[in-house]
Every structure is written in structure tokens, then in C-alpha cells.
One Martini backbone bead per residue (centre of mass of N, CA, C, O) as a GRO file, in nm:
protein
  282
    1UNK     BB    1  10.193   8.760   7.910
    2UNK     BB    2  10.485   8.858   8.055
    3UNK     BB    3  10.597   9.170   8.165
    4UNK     BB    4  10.866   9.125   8.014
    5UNK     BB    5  10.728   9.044   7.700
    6UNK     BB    6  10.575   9.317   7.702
    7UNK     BB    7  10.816   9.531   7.746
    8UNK     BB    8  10.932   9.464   7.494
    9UNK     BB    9  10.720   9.482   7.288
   10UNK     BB   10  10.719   9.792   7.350
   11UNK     BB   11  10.998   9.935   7.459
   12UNK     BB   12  11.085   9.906   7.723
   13UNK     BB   13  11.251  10.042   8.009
   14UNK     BB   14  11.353   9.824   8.329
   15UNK     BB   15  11.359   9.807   8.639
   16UNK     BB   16  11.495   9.612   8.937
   17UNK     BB   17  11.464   9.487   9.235
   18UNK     BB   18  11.586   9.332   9.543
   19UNK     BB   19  11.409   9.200   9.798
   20UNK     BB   20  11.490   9.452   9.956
   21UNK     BB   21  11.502   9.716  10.259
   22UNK     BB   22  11.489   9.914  10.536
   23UNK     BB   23  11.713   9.714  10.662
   24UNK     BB   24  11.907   9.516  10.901
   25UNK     BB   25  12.073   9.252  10.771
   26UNK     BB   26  12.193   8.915  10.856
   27UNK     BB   27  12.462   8.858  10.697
   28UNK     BB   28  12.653   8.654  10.898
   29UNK     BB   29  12.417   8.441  10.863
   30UNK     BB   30  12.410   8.147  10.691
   31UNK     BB   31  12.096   8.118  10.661
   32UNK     BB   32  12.066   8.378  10.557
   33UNK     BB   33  12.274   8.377  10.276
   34UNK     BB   34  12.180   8.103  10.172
   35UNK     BB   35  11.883   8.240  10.095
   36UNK     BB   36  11.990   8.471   9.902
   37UNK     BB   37  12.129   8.320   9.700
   38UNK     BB   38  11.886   8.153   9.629
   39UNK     BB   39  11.723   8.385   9.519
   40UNK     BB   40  11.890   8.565   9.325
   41UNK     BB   41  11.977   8.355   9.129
   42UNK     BB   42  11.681   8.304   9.027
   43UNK     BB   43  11.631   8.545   8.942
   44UNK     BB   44  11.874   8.612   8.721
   45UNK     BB   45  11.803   8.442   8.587
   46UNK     BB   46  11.488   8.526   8.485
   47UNK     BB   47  11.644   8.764   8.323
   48UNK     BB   48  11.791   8.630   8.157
   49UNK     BB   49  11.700   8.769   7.814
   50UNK     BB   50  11.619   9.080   7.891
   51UNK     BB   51  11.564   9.367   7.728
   52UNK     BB   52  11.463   9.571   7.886
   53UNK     BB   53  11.667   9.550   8.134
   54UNK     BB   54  11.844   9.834   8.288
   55UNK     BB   55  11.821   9.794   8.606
   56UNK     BB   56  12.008   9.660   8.907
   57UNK     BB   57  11.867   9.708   9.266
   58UNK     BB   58  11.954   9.624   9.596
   59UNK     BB   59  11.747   9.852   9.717
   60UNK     BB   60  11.509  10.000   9.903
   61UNK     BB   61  11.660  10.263  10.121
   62UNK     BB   62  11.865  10.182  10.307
   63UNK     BB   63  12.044  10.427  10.330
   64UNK     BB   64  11.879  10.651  10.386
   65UNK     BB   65  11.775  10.513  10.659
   66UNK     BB   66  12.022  10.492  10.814
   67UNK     BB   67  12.091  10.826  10.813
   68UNK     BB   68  11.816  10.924  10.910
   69UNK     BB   69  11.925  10.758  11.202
   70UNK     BB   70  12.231  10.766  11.309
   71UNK     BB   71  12.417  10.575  11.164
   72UNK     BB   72  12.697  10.500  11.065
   73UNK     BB   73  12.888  10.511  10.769
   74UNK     BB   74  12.919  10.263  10.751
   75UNK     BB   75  12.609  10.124  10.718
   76UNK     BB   76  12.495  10.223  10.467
   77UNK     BB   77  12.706  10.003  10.308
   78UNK     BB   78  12.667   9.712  10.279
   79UNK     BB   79  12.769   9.398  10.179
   80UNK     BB   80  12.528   9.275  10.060
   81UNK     BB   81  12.530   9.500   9.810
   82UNK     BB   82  12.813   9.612   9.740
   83UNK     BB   83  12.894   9.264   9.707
   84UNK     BB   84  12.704   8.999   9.683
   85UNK     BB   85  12.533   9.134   9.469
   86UNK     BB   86  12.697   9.222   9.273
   87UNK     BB   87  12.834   8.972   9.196
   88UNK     BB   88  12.559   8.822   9.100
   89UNK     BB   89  12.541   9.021   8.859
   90UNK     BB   90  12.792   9.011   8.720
   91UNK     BB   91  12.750   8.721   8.662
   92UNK     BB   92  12.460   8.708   8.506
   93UNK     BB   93  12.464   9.065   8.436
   94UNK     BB   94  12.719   9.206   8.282
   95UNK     BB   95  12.513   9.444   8.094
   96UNK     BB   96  12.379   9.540   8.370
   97UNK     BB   97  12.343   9.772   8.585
   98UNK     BB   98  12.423   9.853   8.911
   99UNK     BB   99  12.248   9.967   9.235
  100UNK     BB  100  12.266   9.909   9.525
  101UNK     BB  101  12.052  10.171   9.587
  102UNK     BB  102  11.828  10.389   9.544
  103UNK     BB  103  12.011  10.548   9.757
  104UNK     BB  104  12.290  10.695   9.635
  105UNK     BB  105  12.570  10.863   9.694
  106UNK     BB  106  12.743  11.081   9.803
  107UNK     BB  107  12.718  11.237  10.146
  108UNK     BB  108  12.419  11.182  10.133
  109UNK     BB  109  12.158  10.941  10.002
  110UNK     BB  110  11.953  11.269  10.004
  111UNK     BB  111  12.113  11.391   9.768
  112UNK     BB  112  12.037  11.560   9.498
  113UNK     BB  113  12.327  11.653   9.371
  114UNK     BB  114  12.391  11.318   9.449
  115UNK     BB  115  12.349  11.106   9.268
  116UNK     BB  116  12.100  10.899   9.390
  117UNK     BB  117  11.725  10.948   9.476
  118UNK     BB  118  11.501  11.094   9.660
  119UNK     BB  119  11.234  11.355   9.527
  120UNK     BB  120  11.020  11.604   9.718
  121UNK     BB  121  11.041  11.921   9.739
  122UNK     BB  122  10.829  11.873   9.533
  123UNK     BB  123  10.583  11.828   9.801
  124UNK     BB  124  10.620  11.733  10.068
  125UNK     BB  125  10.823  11.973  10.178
  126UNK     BB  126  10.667  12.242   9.997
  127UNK     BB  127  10.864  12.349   9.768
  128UNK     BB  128  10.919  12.532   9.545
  129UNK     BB  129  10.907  12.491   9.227
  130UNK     BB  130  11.196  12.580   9.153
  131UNK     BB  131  11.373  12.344   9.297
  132UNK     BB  132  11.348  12.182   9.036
  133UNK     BB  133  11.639  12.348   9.011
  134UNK     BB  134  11.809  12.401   9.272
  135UNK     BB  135  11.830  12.093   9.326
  136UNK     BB  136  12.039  11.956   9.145
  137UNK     BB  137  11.936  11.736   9.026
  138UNK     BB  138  12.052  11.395   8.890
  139UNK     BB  139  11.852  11.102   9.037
  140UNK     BB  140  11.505  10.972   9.036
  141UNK     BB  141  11.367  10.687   9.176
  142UNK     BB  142  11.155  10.895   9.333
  143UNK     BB  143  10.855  11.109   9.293
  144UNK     BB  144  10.626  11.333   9.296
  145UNK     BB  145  10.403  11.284   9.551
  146UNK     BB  146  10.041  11.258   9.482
  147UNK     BB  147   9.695  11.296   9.543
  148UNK     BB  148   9.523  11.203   9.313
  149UNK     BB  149   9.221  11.302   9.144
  150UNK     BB  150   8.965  11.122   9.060
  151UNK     BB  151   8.735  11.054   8.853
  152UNK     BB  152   8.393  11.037   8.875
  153UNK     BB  153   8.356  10.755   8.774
  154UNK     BB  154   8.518  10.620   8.969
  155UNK     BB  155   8.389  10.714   9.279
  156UNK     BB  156   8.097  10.576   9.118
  157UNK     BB  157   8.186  10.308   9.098
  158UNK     BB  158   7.991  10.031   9.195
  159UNK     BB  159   7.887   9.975   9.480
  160UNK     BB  160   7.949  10.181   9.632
  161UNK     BB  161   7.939  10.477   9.755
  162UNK     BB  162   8.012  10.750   9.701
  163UNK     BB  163   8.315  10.897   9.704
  164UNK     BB  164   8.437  11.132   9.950
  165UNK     BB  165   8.641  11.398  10.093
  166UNK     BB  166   8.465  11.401  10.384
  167UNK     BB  167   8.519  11.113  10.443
  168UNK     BB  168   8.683  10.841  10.539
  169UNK     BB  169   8.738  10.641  10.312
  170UNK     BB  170   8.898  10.862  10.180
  171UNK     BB  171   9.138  10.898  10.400
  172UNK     BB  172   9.220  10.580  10.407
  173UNK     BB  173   9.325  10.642  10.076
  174UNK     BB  174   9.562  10.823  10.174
  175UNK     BB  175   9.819  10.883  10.170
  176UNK     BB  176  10.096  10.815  10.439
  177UNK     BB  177  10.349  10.884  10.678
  178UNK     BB  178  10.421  10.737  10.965
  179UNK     BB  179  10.302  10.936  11.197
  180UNK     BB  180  10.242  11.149  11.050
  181UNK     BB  181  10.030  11.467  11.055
  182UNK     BB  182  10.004  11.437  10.723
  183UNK     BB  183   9.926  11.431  10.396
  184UNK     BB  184   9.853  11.420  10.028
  185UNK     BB  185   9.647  11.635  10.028
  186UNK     BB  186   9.790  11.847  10.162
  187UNK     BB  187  10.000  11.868   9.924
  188UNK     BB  188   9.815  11.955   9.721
  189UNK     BB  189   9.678  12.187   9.879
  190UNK     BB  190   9.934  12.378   9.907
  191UNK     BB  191   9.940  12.393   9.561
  192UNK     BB  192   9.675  12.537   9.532
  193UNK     BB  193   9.727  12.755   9.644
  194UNK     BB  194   9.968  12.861   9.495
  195UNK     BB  195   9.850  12.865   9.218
  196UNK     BB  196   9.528  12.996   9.280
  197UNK     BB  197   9.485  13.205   9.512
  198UNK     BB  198   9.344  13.007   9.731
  199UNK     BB  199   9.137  12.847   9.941
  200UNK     BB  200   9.035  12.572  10.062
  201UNK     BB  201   8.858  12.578  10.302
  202UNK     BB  202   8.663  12.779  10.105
  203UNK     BB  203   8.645  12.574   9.858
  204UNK     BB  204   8.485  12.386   9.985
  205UNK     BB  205   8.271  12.490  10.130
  206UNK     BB  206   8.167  12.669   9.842
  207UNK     BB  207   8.309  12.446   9.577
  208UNK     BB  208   8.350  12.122   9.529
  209UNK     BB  209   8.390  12.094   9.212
  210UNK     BB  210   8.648  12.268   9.185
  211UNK     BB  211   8.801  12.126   9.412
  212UNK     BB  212   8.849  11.881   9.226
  213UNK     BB  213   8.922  11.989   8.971
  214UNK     BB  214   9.195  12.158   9.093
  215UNK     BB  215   9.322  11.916   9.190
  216UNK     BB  216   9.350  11.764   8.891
  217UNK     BB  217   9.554  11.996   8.832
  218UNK     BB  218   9.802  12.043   9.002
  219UNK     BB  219   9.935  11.784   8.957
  220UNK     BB  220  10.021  11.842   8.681
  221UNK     BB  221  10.158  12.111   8.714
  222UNK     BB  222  10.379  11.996   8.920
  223UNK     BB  223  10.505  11.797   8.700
  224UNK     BB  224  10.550  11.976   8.459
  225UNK     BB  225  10.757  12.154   8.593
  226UNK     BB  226  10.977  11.974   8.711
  227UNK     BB  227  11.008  11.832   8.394
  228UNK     BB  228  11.103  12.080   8.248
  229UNK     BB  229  11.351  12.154   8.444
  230UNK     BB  230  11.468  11.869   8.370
  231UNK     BB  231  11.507  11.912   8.029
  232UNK     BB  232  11.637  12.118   7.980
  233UNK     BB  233  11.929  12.195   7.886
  234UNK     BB  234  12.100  12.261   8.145
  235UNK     BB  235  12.030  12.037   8.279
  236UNK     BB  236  12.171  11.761   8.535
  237UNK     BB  237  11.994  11.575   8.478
  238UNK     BB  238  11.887  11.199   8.393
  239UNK     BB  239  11.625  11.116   8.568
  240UNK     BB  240  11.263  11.061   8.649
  241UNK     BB  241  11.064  10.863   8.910
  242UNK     BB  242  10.756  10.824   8.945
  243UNK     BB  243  10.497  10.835   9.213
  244UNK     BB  244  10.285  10.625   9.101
  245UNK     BB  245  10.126  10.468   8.853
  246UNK     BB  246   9.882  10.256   9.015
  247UNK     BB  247   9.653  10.233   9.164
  248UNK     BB  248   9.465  10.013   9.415
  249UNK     BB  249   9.216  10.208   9.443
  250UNK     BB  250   8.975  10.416   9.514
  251UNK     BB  251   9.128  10.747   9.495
  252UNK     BB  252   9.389  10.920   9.632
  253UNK     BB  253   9.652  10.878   9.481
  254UNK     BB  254   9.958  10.852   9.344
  255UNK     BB  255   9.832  10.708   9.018
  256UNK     BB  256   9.822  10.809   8.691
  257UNK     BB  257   9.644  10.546   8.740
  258UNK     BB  258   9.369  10.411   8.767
  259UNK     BB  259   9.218  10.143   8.941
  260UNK     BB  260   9.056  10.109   8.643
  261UNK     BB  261   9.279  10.242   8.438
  262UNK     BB  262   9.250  10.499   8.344
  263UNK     BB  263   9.414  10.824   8.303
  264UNK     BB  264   9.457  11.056   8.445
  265UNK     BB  265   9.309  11.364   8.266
  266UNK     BB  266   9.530  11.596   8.389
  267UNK     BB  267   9.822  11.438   8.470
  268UNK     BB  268   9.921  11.296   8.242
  269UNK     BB  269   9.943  11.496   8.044
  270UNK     BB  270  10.116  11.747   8.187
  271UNK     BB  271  10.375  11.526   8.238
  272UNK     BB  272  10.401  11.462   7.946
  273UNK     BB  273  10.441  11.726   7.820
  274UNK     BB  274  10.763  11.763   7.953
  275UNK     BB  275  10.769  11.508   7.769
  276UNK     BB  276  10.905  11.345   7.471
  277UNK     BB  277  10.808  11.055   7.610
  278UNK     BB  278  10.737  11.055   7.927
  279UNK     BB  279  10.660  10.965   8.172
  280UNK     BB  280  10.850  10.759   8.480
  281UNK     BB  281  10.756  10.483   8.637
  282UNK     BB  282  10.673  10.274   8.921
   0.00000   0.00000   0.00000
């Protein structure tokens, strides 16, 4: 069964990005041009009649990697999301909403309080749990990206020998933005000093097995907190998609369910429980 027809069997609700990244394309260049028609439209054929398709999004961060380049205000919205995807989208899918770029809108695409954006405060940024409240987030493409551990039955799974906290192994598995001195270690690192008034560095040197379990334990509270004041009464919110749903290999990754199958077993109820449906991932 196809993703599409398994995702309607569910009754998911799916967005789907068009393969487009935050470069700056020929779109000027005939043959440039000529193959993304071809490409587009071969795509959006094989989309109708998705009834799960909810909405199609023009590239991943496009805009956003402009403006945070120091690129002038026309280079943000080229031309080729804003209007040849667009109408590609209307012609093919005109009853699925478009959405030029993951980060759009506002005066500035990586703006929480207007339009859509990926939100960070809450994660890389460092910033305390309130933000994901006074950031009146408006809509979240992306978010609250954790370094999460895995359940010990993963980390000694295969042939490999136990994957632990020490090695380089597990390093190599730790997402990290390019360039940048720090990972998402850190960041789930510095949540946990914050949520349990402990230090990281004594609580490794002095009581490795405690420091796996409120590792564990951290990203869901994280993340339940923040999903927690995106749904109340009165937040301006309209939804946040989690980054995101399956590691890719056993470590600390990003997601949510981890790269054999089970759901991390403190992350996953956490931020469920934050959410009357669940949350939302990438």
C-alpha cells in the first residue's frame, strides 16, 4: 500500500513540500525551467484525488535562508514559488491551499508572530519554556527539535556493540547545524539543567544511568510545555509540526520514534498528552 493510500486509510491529514531548498534557482534558464514544468506537474498528476493532501508548500526555507543572508527584500519571494508553483498548484490541485515556502509571511520570514516559520525558542535558541507563549507563534512548520535517547533495548540492539553517551559513535549520531561550536546535546542538555536544578557534567561523571533517564525524559517535558500553551483557550496559534517523527539510525536524533519501530517512551506520551489529537510531525 502507497503512503498516500495508507495515510487516507488513517485519516491523516499530509502536506507535502515541492523538491525545491533554500538555493537560489536559474529559473530564468530555459532548460531550467523546462524541467521543472516536467517535474511539477508529473508530481501533481499523482496527487489528485489524495483526500489526505491538505496542503502544498513551495520549498523548505527558501525565504528564510535569503533574508537571514542579507539577500534584498525581492530576492525572498522569487518568482518561481510565488507565481509558477502557485499556478502550477491552482491548475492541477485548486481545492489544496499553497503555501510558497515553509517560512513565509510577515516582515520577515523566520518571524514567529506572523505568518508561518519554523520555531526554535523553545530548543536551539536556549530560551525559557514561557517563549513558546510570548513568541505568539502564529504557525509552526517546524519545531522543537531535540536530541532525544533512546530506550536502552535500541542503543544495544544488532551487532554493534552498546552505543553509549562517551563515544564518538554516538557523536557522529547527534544532529548538529553545520559549522555551529554546539549540538542538540547541548540543547536538550541545557533543558535538563533547567527543568531538574542539576548539573549535567556531575550528573554524567557521578550517575550515567539517571542521566540517560531525565535525558529521556527532558524532550517530553519540552515539548508538552510548549504544545501545552499552543492549545490553550486564549494562544493565537493555529498548529506546530514537530521535527520530526523517525531517527534513522540508533542514537539521539531527532525523532520521535525511534529507528527500530517503538515510539520514544517518555517523548512520545509527553507531547501527546500536550494534544487532544497528537502531535504533528514532520
Amino acid at each position: 500500500m502507497s503512503f498516500w493510500a495508507r495515510a487516507t486509510l488513517l485519516e491523516f491529514c499530509c502536506g507535502t513540500d515541492f523538491m525545491f531548498a533554500n538555493m537560489d534557482y536559474p529559473a530564468d534558464d530555459p532548460d531550467f525551467a523546462s524541467s521543472v514544468t516536467v517535474e511539477v506537474t508529473q508530481m501533481l498528476e499523482r496527487l489528485q484525488s489524495r483526500p489526505s493532501l491538505a496542503v502544498l508548500c513551495g520549498n523548505s526555507e527558501a525565504a528564510q535562508q535569503a533574508a537571514m543572508s542579507g539577500a534584498a527584500r525581492e530576492h525572498w519571494s522569487p518568482a518561481l514559488f510565488e507565481t509558477t508553483l502557485a499556478g502550477h498548484a491552482r491548475e492541477y490541485l485548486p481545492d489544496v491551499p499553497y503555501c510558497p515556502s515553509s517560512t513565509h509571511g510577515g516582515d520577515f520570514p523566520f518571524s514567529a508572530s506572523q505568518g508561518v516559520t519554523s520555531y526554535y525558542g523553545v530548543g536551539a535558541y536556549l530560551r525559557a519554556p514561557t517563549d513558546a507563549r510570548h513568541a505568539e507563534l502564529k504557525f509552526a512548520s517546524e519545531c522543537l527539535a531535540f536530541a532525544n535517547v533512546p530506550e536502552m533495548e535500541t542503543l544495544e540492539r544488532g551487532t554493534e556493540r552498546v552505543l553509549h553517551f562517551n563515544q564518538p559513535r554516538w557523536k557522529e549520531r547527534v544532529p548538529r547545524d553545520l559549522g555551529a561550536g554546539w549540538d542538540f546535546d547541548d540543547v536538550r542538555d541545557h533543558y535538563l539543567e533547567r527543568l531538574f536544578r542539576l548539573q549535567v557534567a556531575s550528573l554524567r561523571y557521578s550517575d550515567q544511568d539517571r542521566y540517560l533517564r531525565l535525558s529521556r525524559v527532558t524532550s517530553g517535558e519540552a515539548m508538552a510545555g510548549a504544545f501545552a500553551e499552543w492549545r490553550r483557550t486564549r494562544s493565537v496559534c493555529g498548529g506546530a509540526l514537530l521535527l520530526f517523527l523517525r531517527d534513522l539510525w540508533p542514537g539521539a536524533g531527532w525523532g520521535i520514534i525511534d529507528s527500530t519501530g517503538p515510539a520514544q517512551s517518555t517523548v512520545l506520551p509527553a507531547a501527546a498528552g500536550a494534544a487532544s489529537d497528537g502531535p504533528f510531525c514532520h
